[in-house]
């Protein structure tokens, strides 16, 4: 969905917006400005297009392989947005001018009040996925959807496990048979007779 939205809007921008001309949408809060970016997100490192093509390809492959371990809806959402954003910009670098692996990414969203850079939908999804990623780590949400115990919760769990175990039971303590207990009774006869004096044999 992210890739389809990103590439569809980019096609509309290329077909309808004049290159390098500001088109106000909400005054200075939101503007459309069609430019081509040879670098990374937000026009970073414009002379290293091929490097980012390789890095983006590696990220896409890593996410696809790693996705098999995901059992959490939130982690699936994060990796889905990250994968869609990375793949959306990677398609630009692979198939747009000036050539394969060196293509310039189509940027068109300008928000001068927030940042001076111009970006696109793929960049937006990448940034949102990073924010959610940080929140999931802070709240201790694991890949399977379970919650990691805080230090306080771990101490409470350890204390509960300690109090629930019997204090006088040692796992490795040898067991004493009933026969040995009877034999060690000081009142038991030592000559093979029972307590009434009869021969036990």
JSON list of C-alpha atoms in Angstrom, two decimals:
[
{"chain": "A", "resi": 1, "resn": "UNK", "atom": "CA", "xyz": [0.00, 0.00, 0.00]},
{"chain": "A", "resi": 2, "resn": "UNK", "atom": "CA", "xyz": [2.82, 2.39, 0.84]},
{"chain": "A", "resi": 3, "resn": "UNK", "atom": "CA", "xyz": [4.63, 1.67, -2.43]},
{"chain": "A", "resi": 4, "resn": "UNK", "atom": "CA", "xyz": [1.45, 2.04, -4.50]},
{"chain": "A", "resi": 5, "resn": "UNK", "atom": "CA", "xyz": [0.55, 5.34, -2.83]},
{"chain": "A", "resi": 6, "resn": "UNK", "atom": "CA", "xyz": [4.09, 6.69, -3.13]},
{"chain": "A", "resi": 7, "resn": "UNK", "atom": "CA", "xyz": [4.57, 5.77, -6.77]},
{"chain": "A", "resi": 8, "resn": "UNK", "atom": "CA", "xyz": [1.04, 6.83, -7.76]},
{"chain": "A", "resi": 9, "resn": "UNK", "atom": "CA", "xyz": [1.39, 10.30, -6.26]},
{"chain": "A", "resi": 10, "resn": "UNK", "atom": "CA", "xyz": [4.88, 10.70, -7.75]},
{"chain": "A", "resi": 11, "resn": "UNK", "atom": "CA", "xyz": [3.44, 9.90, -11.19]},
{"chain": "A", "resi": 12, "resn": "UNK", "atom": "CA", "xyz": [0.81, 12.61, -10.73]},
{"chain": "A", "resi": 13, "resn": "UNK", "atom": "CA", "xyz": [3.44, 15.09, -9.58]},
{"chain": "A", "resi": 14, "resn": "UNK", "atom": "CA", "xyz": [5.71, 14.42, -12.57]},
{"chain": "A", "resi": 15, "resn": "UNK", "atom": "CA", "xyz": [2.78, 14.69, -14.98]},
{"chain": "A", "resi": 16, "resn": "UNK", "atom": "CA", "xyz": [1.13, 17.81, -13.59]},
{"chain": "A", "resi": 17, "resn": "UNK", "atom": "CA", "xyz": [3.46, 19.96, -11.49]},
{"chain": "A", "resi": 18, "resn": "UNK", "atom": "CA", "xyz": [5.95, 22.40, -13.03]},
{"chain": "A", "resi": 19, "resn": "UNK", "atom": "CA", "xyz": [9.50, 21.57, -12.01]},
{"chain": "A", "resi": 20, "resn": "UNK", "atom": "CA", "xyz": [10.97, 23.85, -9.35]},
{"chain": "A", "resi": 21, "resn": "UNK", "atom": "CA", "xyz": [7.86, 25.99, -8.91]},
{"chain": "A", "resi": 22, "resn": "UNK", "atom": "CA", "xyz": [6.22, 26.45, -5.50]},
{"chain": "A", "resi": 23, "resn": "UNK", "atom": "CA", "xyz": [2.51, 25.66, -5.42]},
{"chain": "A", "resi": 24, "resn": "UNK", "atom": "CA", "xyz": [0.90, 26.83, -2.12]},
{"chain": "A", "resi": 25, "resn": "UNK", "atom": "CA", "xyz": [-1.61, 24.40, -0.58]},
{"chain": "A", "resi": 26, "resn": "UNK", "atom": "CA", "xyz": [-2.01, 25.80, 2.94]},
{"chain": "A", "resi": 27, "resn": "UNK", "atom": "CA", "xyz": [-0.09, 29.05, 2.62]},
{"chain": "A", "resi": 28, "resn": "UNK", "atom": "CA", "xyz": [3.44, 28.63, 3.96]},
{"chain": "A", "resi": 29, "resn": "UNK", "atom": "CA", "xyz": [2.41, 25.67, 6.14]},
{"chain": "A", "resi": 30, "resn": "UNK", "atom": "CA", "xyz": [2.19, 23.20, 3.24]},
{"chain": "A", "resi": 31, "resn": "UNK", "atom": "CA", "xyz": [3.54, 23.68, -0.27]},
{"chain": "A", "resi": 32, "resn": "UNK", "atom": "CA", "xyz": [4.14, 21.50, -3.30]},
{"chain": "A", "resi": 33, "resn": "UNK", "atom": "CA", "xyz": [7.56, 21.87, -4.88]},
{"chain": "A", "resi": 34, "resn": "UNK", "atom": "CA", "xyz": [8.58, 19.31, -7.48]},
{"chain": "A", "resi": 35, "resn": "UNK", "atom": "CA", "xyz": [12.31, 18.59, -7.43]},
{"chain": "A", "resi": 36, "resn": "UNK", "atom": "CA", "xyz": [14.53, 15.58, -8.13]},
{"chain": "A", "resi": 37, "resn": "UNK", "atom": "CA", "xyz": [16.81, 14.44, -5.34]},
{"chain": "A", "resi": 38, "resn": "UNK", "atom": "CA", "xyz": [19.96, 12.42, -6.20]},
{"chain": "A", "resi": 39, "resn": "UNK", "atom": "CA", "xyz": [20.75, 11.80, -2.51]},
{"chain": "A", "resi": 40, "resn": "UNK", "atom": "CA", "xyz": [19.08, 10.26, 0.51]},
{"chain": "A", "resi": 41, "resn": "UNK", "atom": "CA", "xyz": [16.00, 11.41, 2.35]},
{"chain": "A", "resi": 42, "resn": "UNK", "atom": "CA", "xyz": [15.72, 15.17, 2.77]},
{"chain": "A", "resi": 43, "resn": "UNK", "atom": "CA", "xyz": [18.41, 15.79, 0.09]},
{"chain": "A", "resi": 44, "resn": "UNK", "atom": "CA", "xyz": [21.24, 14.33, 2.17]},
{"chain": "A", "resi": 45, "resn": "UNK", "atom": "CA", "xyz": [24.50, 13.28, 0.42]},
{"chain": "A", "resi": 46, "resn": "UNK", "atom": "CA", "xyz": [23.41, 14.21, -3.11]},
{"chain": "A", "resi": 47, "resn": "UNK", "atom": "CA", "xyz": [26.59, 12.88, -4.72]},
{"chain": "A", "resi": 48, "resn": "UNK", "atom": "CA", "xyz": [26.25, 9.31, -3.41]},
{"chain": "A", "resi": 49, "resn": "UNK", "atom": "CA", "xyz": [23.18, 8.02, -5.24]},
{"chain": "A", "resi": 50, "resn": "UNK", "atom": "CA", "xyz": [24.61, 4.59, -6.07]},
{"chain": "A", "resi": 51, "resn": "UNK", "atom": "CA", "xyz": [25.62, 4.04, -2.43]},
{"chain": "A", "resi": 52, "resn": "UNK", "atom": "CA", "xyz": [22.07, 4.65, -1.25]},
{"chain": "A", "resi": 53, "resn": "UNK", "atom": "CA", "xyz": [20.77, 2.34, -3.96]},
{"chain": "A", "resi": 54, "resn": "UNK", "atom": "CA", "xyz": [22.89, -0.48, -2.51]},
{"chain": "A", "resi": 55, "resn": "UNK", "atom": "CA", "xyz": [21.95, 0.40, 1.08]},
{"chain": "A", "resi": 56, "resn": "UNK", "atom": "CA", "xyz": [18.24, 0.57, 0.22]},
{"chain": "A", "resi": 57, "resn": "UNK", "atom": "CA", "xyz": [18.41, -2.82, -1.49]},
{"chain": "A", "resi": 58, "resn": "UNK", "atom": "CA", "xyz": [20.09, -4.34, 1.57]},
{"chain": "A", "resi": 59, "resn": "UNK", "atom": "CA", "xyz": [17.45, -2.83, 3.87]},
{"chain": "A", "resi": 60, "resn": "UNK", "atom": "CA", "xyz": [14.59, -4.19, 1.74]},
{"chain": "A", "resi": 61, "resn": "UNK", "atom": "CA", "xyz": [16.07, -7.71, 1.68]},
{"chain": "A", "resi": 62, "resn": "UNK", "atom": "CA", "xyz": [16.81, -7.64, 5.43]},
{"chain": "A", "resi": 63, "resn": "UNK", "atom": "CA", "xyz": [13.25, -6.59, 6.29]},
{"chain": "A", "resi": 64, "resn": "UNK", "atom": "CA", "xyz": [11.74, -9.31, 4.09]},
{"chain": "A", "resi": 65, "resn": "UNK", "atom": "CA", "xyz": [13.92, -11.98, 5.73]},
{"chain": "A", "resi": 66, "resn": "UNK", "atom": "CA", "xyz": [13.37, -10.62, 9.23]},
{"chain": "A", "resi": 67, "resn": "UNK", "atom": "CA", "xyz": [9.58, -10.35, 8.79]},
{"chain": "A", "resi": 68, "resn": "UNK", "atom": "CA", "xyz": [9.14, -14.12, 9.32]},
{"chain": "A", "resi": 69, "resn": "UNK", "atom": "CA", "xyz": [9.85, -13.64, 13.02]},
{"chain": "A", "resi": 70, "resn": "UNK", "atom": "CA", "xyz": [7.15, -11.01, 13.53]},
{"chain": "A", "resi": 71, "resn": "UNK", "atom": "CA", "xyz": [4.09, -11.99, 15.59]},
{"chain": "A", "resi": 72, "resn": "UNK", "atom": "CA", "xyz": [3.12, -8.49, 16.74]},
{"chain": "A", "resi": 73, "resn": "UNK", "atom": "CA", "xyz": [0.70, -6.25, 14.84]},
{"chain": "A", "resi": 74, "resn": "UNK", "atom": "CA", "xyz": [2.65, -3.14, 15.86]},
{"chain": "A", "resi": 75, "resn": "UNK", "atom": "CA", "xyz": [6.02, -4.52, 14.74]},
{"chain": "A", "resi": 76, "resn": "UNK", "atom": "CA", "xyz": [4.41, -5.67, 11.48]},
{"chain": "A", "resi": 77, "resn": "UNK", "atom": "CA", "xyz": [3.10, -2.12, 10.99]},
{"chain": "A", "resi": 78, "resn": "UNK", "atom": "CA", "xyz": [6.53, -0.61, 11.67]},
{"chain": "A", "resi": 79, "resn": "UNK", "atom": "CA", "xyz": [8.38, -2.91, 9.30]},
{"chain": "A", "resi": 80, "resn": "UNK", "atom": "CA", "xyz": [5.64, -2.60, 6.69]},
{"chain": "A", "resi": 81, "resn": "UNK", "atom": "CA", "xyz": [5.93, 1.20, 6.63]},
{"chain": "A", "resi": 82, "resn": "UNK", "atom": "CA", "xyz": [9.72, 1.04, 6.64]},
{"chain": "A", "resi": 83, "resn": "UNK", "atom": "CA", "xyz": [9.74, -1.53, 3.84]},
{"chain": "A", "resi": 84, "resn": "UNK", "atom": "CA", "xyz": [7.25, 0.47, 1.77]},
{"chain": "A", "resi": 85, "resn": "UNK", "atom": "CA", "xyz": [9.20, 3.70, 2.21]},
{"chain": "A", "resi": 86, "resn": "UNK", "atom": "CA", "xyz": [12.55, 2.14, 1.40]},
{"chain": "A", "resi": 87, "resn": "UNK", "atom": "CA", "xyz": [11.14, 0.31, -1.63]},
{"chain": "A", "resi": 88, "resn": "UNK", "atom": "CA", "xyz": [9.34, 3.41, -2.92]},
{"chain": "A", "resi": 89, "resn": "UNK", "atom": "CA", "xyz": [12.54, 5.45, -3.04]},
{"chain": "A", "resi": 90, "resn": "UNK", "atom": "CA", "xyz": [14.56, 2.47, -4.28]},
{"chain": "A", "resi": 91, "resn": "UNK", "atom": "CA", "xyz": [12.30, 2.18, -7.34]},
{"chain": "A", "resi": 92, "resn": "UNK", "atom": "CA", "xyz": [13.09, 5.81, -8.17]},
{"chain": "A", "resi": 93, "resn": "UNK", "atom": "CA", "xyz": [16.82, 5.18, -7.89]},
{"chain": "A", "resi": 94, "resn": "UNK", "atom": "CA", "xyz": [16.63, 2.09, -10.05]},
{"chain": "A", "resi": 95, "resn": "UNK", "atom": "CA", "xyz": [14.33, 3.22, -12.85]},
{"chain": "A", "resi": 96, "resn": "UNK", "atom": "CA", "xyz": [14.31, 7.02, -13.08]},
{"chain": "A", "resi": 97, "resn": "UNK", "atom": "CA", "xyz": [16.76, 9.25, -14.90]},
{"chain": "A", "resi": 98, "resn": "UNK", "atom": "CA", "xyz": [19.69, 9.55, -15.30]},
{"chain": "A", "resi": 99, "resn": "UNK", "atom": "CA", "xyz": [20.16, 5.75, -15.19]},
{"chain": "A", "resi": 100, "resn": "UNK", "atom": "CA", "xyz": [19.81, 2.45, -13.39]},
{"chain": "A", "resi": 101, "resn": "UNK", "atom": "CA", "xyz": [20.97, 2.69, -9.78]},
{"chain": "A", "resi": 102, "resn": "UNK", "atom": "CA", "xyz": [21.63, 6.42, -10.19]},
{"chain": "A", "resi": 103, "resn": "UNK", "atom": "CA", "xyz": [18.06, 7.64, -10.59]},
{"chain": "A", "resi": 104, "resn": "UNK", "atom": "CA", "xyz": [16.91, 10.78, -8.82]},
{"chain": "A", "resi": 105, "resn": "UNK", "atom": "CA", "xyz": [14.12, 10.49, -6.27]},
{"chain": "A", "resi": 106, "resn": "UNK", "atom": "CA", "xyz": [11.01, 12.60, -6.85]},
{"chain": "A", "resi": 107, "resn": "UNK", "atom": "CA", "xyz": [10.40, 14.98, -3.91]},
{"chain": "A", "resi": 108, "resn": "UNK", "atom": "CA", "xyz": [7.49, 17.40, -3.75]},
{"chain": "A", "resi": 109, "resn": "UNK", "atom": "CA", "xyz": [6.33, 18.08, -0.15]},
{"chain": "A", "resi": 110, "resn": "UNK", "atom": "CA", "xyz": [7.55, 21.30, 1.43]},
{"chain": "A", "resi": 111, "resn": "UNK", "atom": "CA", "xyz": [6.78, 22.39, 4.99]},
{"chain": "A", "resi": 112, "resn": "UNK", "atom": "CA", "xyz": [9.05, 25.40, 5.64]},
{"chain": "A", "resi": 113, "resn": "UNK", "atom": "CA", "xyz": [7.73, 25.91, 9.19]},
{"chain": "A", "resi": 114, "resn": "UNK", "atom": "CA", "xyz": [8.88, 22.40, 10.18]},
{"chain": "A", "resi": 115, "resn": "UNK", "atom": "CA", "xyz": [12.04, 21.79, 8.13]},
{"chain": "A", "resi": 116, "resn": "UNK", "atom": "CA", "xyz": [13.78, 23.34, 5.13]},
{"chain": "A", "resi": 117, "resn": "UNK", "atom": "CA", "xyz": [14.07, 20.04, 3.25]},
{"chain": "A", "resi": 118, "resn": "UNK", "atom": "CA", "xyz": [11.71, 18.78, 0.55]},
{"chain": "A", "resi": 119, "resn": "UNK", "atom": "CA", "xyz": [10.49, 15.20, 0.89]},
{"chain": "A", "resi": 120, "resn": "UNK", "atom": "CA", "xyz": [7.94, 12.69, -0.38]},
{"chain": "A", "resi": 121, "resn": "UNK", "atom": "CA", "xyz": [5.43, 10.14, 0.90]},
{"chain": "A", "resi": 122, "resn": "UNK", "atom": "CA", "xyz": [8.04, 7.37, 1.19]},
{"chain": "A", "resi": 123, "resn": "UNK", "atom": "CA", "xyz": [10.21, 9.61, 3.39]},
{"chain": "A", "resi": 124, "resn": "UNK", "atom": "CA", "xyz": [7.19, 10.38, 5.58]},
{"chain": "A", "resi": 125, "resn": "UNK", "atom": "CA", "xyz": [6.42, 6.70, 6.16]},
{"chain": "A", "resi": 126, "resn": "UNK", "atom": "CA", "xyz": [10.07, 6.00, 6.99]},
{"chain": "A", "resi": 127, "resn": "UNK", "atom": "CA", "xyz": [10.09, 8.75, 9.62]},
{"chain": "A", "resi": 128, "resn": "UNK", "atom": "CA", "xyz": [6.77, 7.67, 11.15]},
{"chain": "A", "resi": 129, "resn": "UNK", "atom": "CA", "xyz": [7.98, 4.06, 11.34]},
{"chain": "A", "resi": 130, "resn": "UNK", "atom": "CA", "xyz": [11.09, 5.21, 13.21]},
{"chain": "A", "resi": 131, "resn": "UNK", "atom": "CA", "xyz": [8.97, 7.08, 15.77]},
{"chain": "A", "resi": 132, "resn": "UNK", "atom": "CA", "xyz": [6.80, 4.00, 16.38]},
{"chain": "A", "resi": 133, "resn": "UNK", "atom": "CA", "xyz": [9.96, 1.85, 16.55]},
{"chain": "A", "resi": 134, "resn": "UNK", "atom": "CA", "xyz": [11.33, 4.00, 19.37]},
{"chain": "A", "resi": 135, "resn": "UNK", "atom": "CA", "xyz": [8.01, 3.86, 21.24]},
{"chain": "A", "resi": 136, "resn": "UNK", "atom": "CA", "xyz": [7.85, 0.07, 20.97]},
{"chain": "A", "resi": 137, "resn": "UNK", "atom": "CA", "xyz": [11.37, -0.22, 22.37]},
{"chain": "A", "resi": 138, "resn": "UNK", "atom": "CA", "xyz": [10.57, 2.19, 25.22]},
{"chain": "A", "resi": 139, "resn": "UNK", "atom": "CA", "xyz": [7.41, 0.27, 26.18]},
{"chain": "A", "resi": 140, "resn": "UNK", "atom": "CA", "xyz": [9.19, -3.07, 25.89]},
{"chain": "A", "resi": 141, "resn": "UNK", "atom": "CA", "xyz": [7.00, -4.63, 23.19]},
{"chain": "A", "resi": 142, "resn": "UNK", "atom": "CA", "xyz": [8.69, -7.77, 21.84]},
{"chain": "A", "resi": 143, "resn": "UNK", "atom": "CA", "xyz": [8.48, -9.13, 18.32]},
{"chain": "A", "resi": 144, "resn": "UNK", "atom": "CA", "xyz": [5.93, -11.74, 19.43]},
{"chain": "A", "resi": 145, "resn": "UNK", "atom": "CA", "xyz": [3.69, -9.08, 20.98]},
{"chain": "A", "resi": 146, "resn": "UNK", "atom": "CA", "xyz": [4.61, -9.84, 24.60]},
{"chain": "A", "resi": 147, "resn": "UNK", "atom": "CA", "xyz": [5.85, -7.19, 27.00]},
{"chain": "A", "resi": 148, "resn": "UNK", "atom": "CA", "xyz": [9.33, -7.21, 28.47]},
{"chain": "A", "resi": 149, "resn": "UNK", "atom": "CA", "xyz": [9.35, -7.03, 32.29]},
{"chain": "A", "resi": 150, "resn": "UNK", "atom": "CA", "xyz": [10.68, -3.85, 33.85]},
{"chain": "A", "resi": 151, "resn": "UNK", "atom": "CA", "xyz": [13.33, -4.09, 36.57]},
{"chain": "A", "resi": 152, "resn": "UNK", "atom": "CA", "xyz": [10.67, -3.58, 39.25]},
{"chain": "A", "resi": 153, "resn": "UNK", "atom": "CA", "xyz": [8.40, -6.26, 37.77]},
{"chain": "A", "resi": 154, "resn": "UNK", "atom": "CA", "xyz": [11.34, -8.68, 37.49]},
{"chain": "A", "resi": 155, "resn": "UNK", "atom": "CA", "xyz": [12.23, -8.18, 41.17]},
{"chain": "A", "resi": 156, "resn": "UNK", "atom": "CA", "xyz": [8.61, -8.79, 42.16]},
{"chain": "A", "resi": 157, "resn": "UNK", "atom": "CA", "xyz": [8.49, -11.97, 40.05]},
{"chain": "A", "resi": 158, "resn": "UNK", "atom": "CA", "xyz": [11.74, -13.22, 41.61]},
{"chain": "A", "resi": 159, "resn": "UNK", "atom": "CA", "xyz": [10.43, -12.49, 45.11]},
{"chain": "A", "resi": 160, "resn": "UNK", "atom": "CA", "xyz": [7.18, -14.33, 44.40]},
{"chain": "A", "resi": 161, "resn": "UNK", "atom": "CA", "xyz": [9.07, -17.36, 43.08]},
{"chain": "A", "resi": 162, "resn": "UNK", "atom": "CA", "xyz": [11.28, -17.41, 46.18]},
{"chain": "A", "resi": 163, "resn": "UNK", "atom": "CA", "xyz": [8.42, -17.22, 48.68]},
{"chain": "A", "resi": 164, "resn": "UNK", "atom": "CA", "xyz": [6.40, -19.91, 46.90]},
{"chain": "A", "resi": 165, "resn": "UNK", "atom": "CA", "xyz": [9.18, -22.52, 47.21]},
{"chain": "A", "resi": 166, "resn": "UNK", "atom": "CA", "xyz": [9.35, -24.55, 50.56]},
{"chain": "A", "resi": 167, "resn": "UNK", "atom": "CA", "xyz": [12.25, -23.40, 52.72]},
{"chain": "A", "resi": 168, "resn": "UNK", "atom": "CA", "xyz": [13.04, -26.86, 54.18]},
{"chain": "A", "resi": 169, "resn": "UNK", "atom": "CA", "xyz": [13.20, -28.75, 50.88]},
{"chain": "A", "resi": 170, "resn": "UNK", "atom": "CA", "xyz": [16.56, -29.17, 49.24]},
{"chain": "A", "resi": 171, "resn": "UNK", "atom": "CA", "xyz": [16.37, -30.71, 45.74]},
{"chain": "A", "resi": 172, "resn": "UNK", "atom": "CA", "xyz": [19.64, -32.60, 46.15]},
{"chain": "A", "resi": 173, "resn": "UNK", "atom": "CA", "xyz": [19.02, -33.83, 49.70]},
{"chain": "A", "resi": 174, "resn": "UNK", "atom": "CA", "xyz": [19.19, -37.66, 50.02]},
{"chain": "A", "resi": 175, "resn": "UNK", "atom": "CA", "xyz": [15.95, -39.44, 50.89]},
{"chain": "A", "resi": 176, "resn": "UNK", "atom": "CA", "xyz": [15.84, -41.46, 54.12]},
{"chain": "A", "resi": 177, "resn": "UNK", "atom": "CA", "xyz": [14.00, -44.78, 53.94]},
{"chain": "A", "resi": 178, "resn": "UNK", "atom": "CA", "xyz": [11.43, -45.90, 56.51]},
{"chain": "A", "resi": 179, "resn": "UNK", "atom": "CA", "xyz": [13.57, -48.91, 57.38]},
{"chain": "A", "resi": 180, "resn": "UNK", "atom": "CA", "xyz": [16.45, -46.71, 58.33]},
{"chain": "A", "resi": 181, "resn": "UNK", "atom": "CA", "xyz": [14.17, -44.56, 60.48]},
{"chain": "A", "resi": 182, "resn": "UNK", "atom": "CA", "xyz": [12.85, -47.60, 62.39]},
{"chain": "A", "resi": 183, "resn": "UNK", "atom": "CA", "xyz": [16.32, -48.99, 62.90]},
{"chain": "A", "resi": 184, "resn": "UNK", "atom": "CA", "xyz": [17.58, -45.72, 64.33]},
{"chain": "A", "resi": 185, "resn": "UNK", "atom": "CA", "xyz": [14.78, -45.59, 66.96]},
{"chain": "A", "resi": 186, "resn": "UNK", "atom": "CA", "xyz": [16.52, -46.01, 70.37]},
{"chain": "A", "resi": 187, "resn": "UNK", "atom": "CA", "xyz": [13.47, -47.88, 71.67]},
{"chain": "A", "resi": 188, "resn": "UNK", "atom": "CA", "xyz": [13.72, -50.58, 68.98]},
{"chain": "A", "resi": 189, "resn": "UNK", "atom": "CA", "xyz": [15.12, -53.95, 70.19]},
{"chain": "A", "resi": 190, "resn": "UNK", "atom": "CA", "xyz": [18.64, -54.79, 69.06]},
{"chain": "A", "resi": 191, "resn": "UNK", "atom": "CA", "xyz": [18.43, -58.63, 69.26]},
{"chain": "A", "resi": 192, "resn": "UNK", "atom": "CA", "xyz": [15.92, -59.29, 66.52]},
{"chain": "A", "resi": 193, "resn": "UNK", "atom": "CA", "xyz": [12.89, -59.43, 68.90]},
{"chain": "A", "resi": 194, "resn": "UNK", "atom": "CA", "xyz": [9.79, -57.27, 68.69]},
{"chain": "A", "resi": 195, "resn": "UNK", "atom": "CA", "xyz": [8.55, -54.98, 71.45]},
{"chain": "A", "resi": 196, "resn": "UNK", "atom": "CA", "xyz": [6.73, -57.86, 73.24]},
{"chain": "A", "resi": 197, "resn": "UNK", "atom": "CA", "xyz": [9.86, -60.00, 73.39]},
{"chain": "A", "resi": 198, "resn": "UNK", "atom": "CA", "xyz": [8.78, -62.42, 70.65]},
{"chain": "A", "resi": 199, "resn": "UNK", "atom": "CA", "xyz": [11.25, -63.64, 68.09]},
{"chain": "A", "resi": 200, "resn": "UNK", "atom": "CA", "xyz": [10.77, -61.46, 64.98]},
{"chain": "A", "resi": 201, "resn": "UNK", "atom": "CA", "xyz": [11.97, -64.25, 62.73]}
]
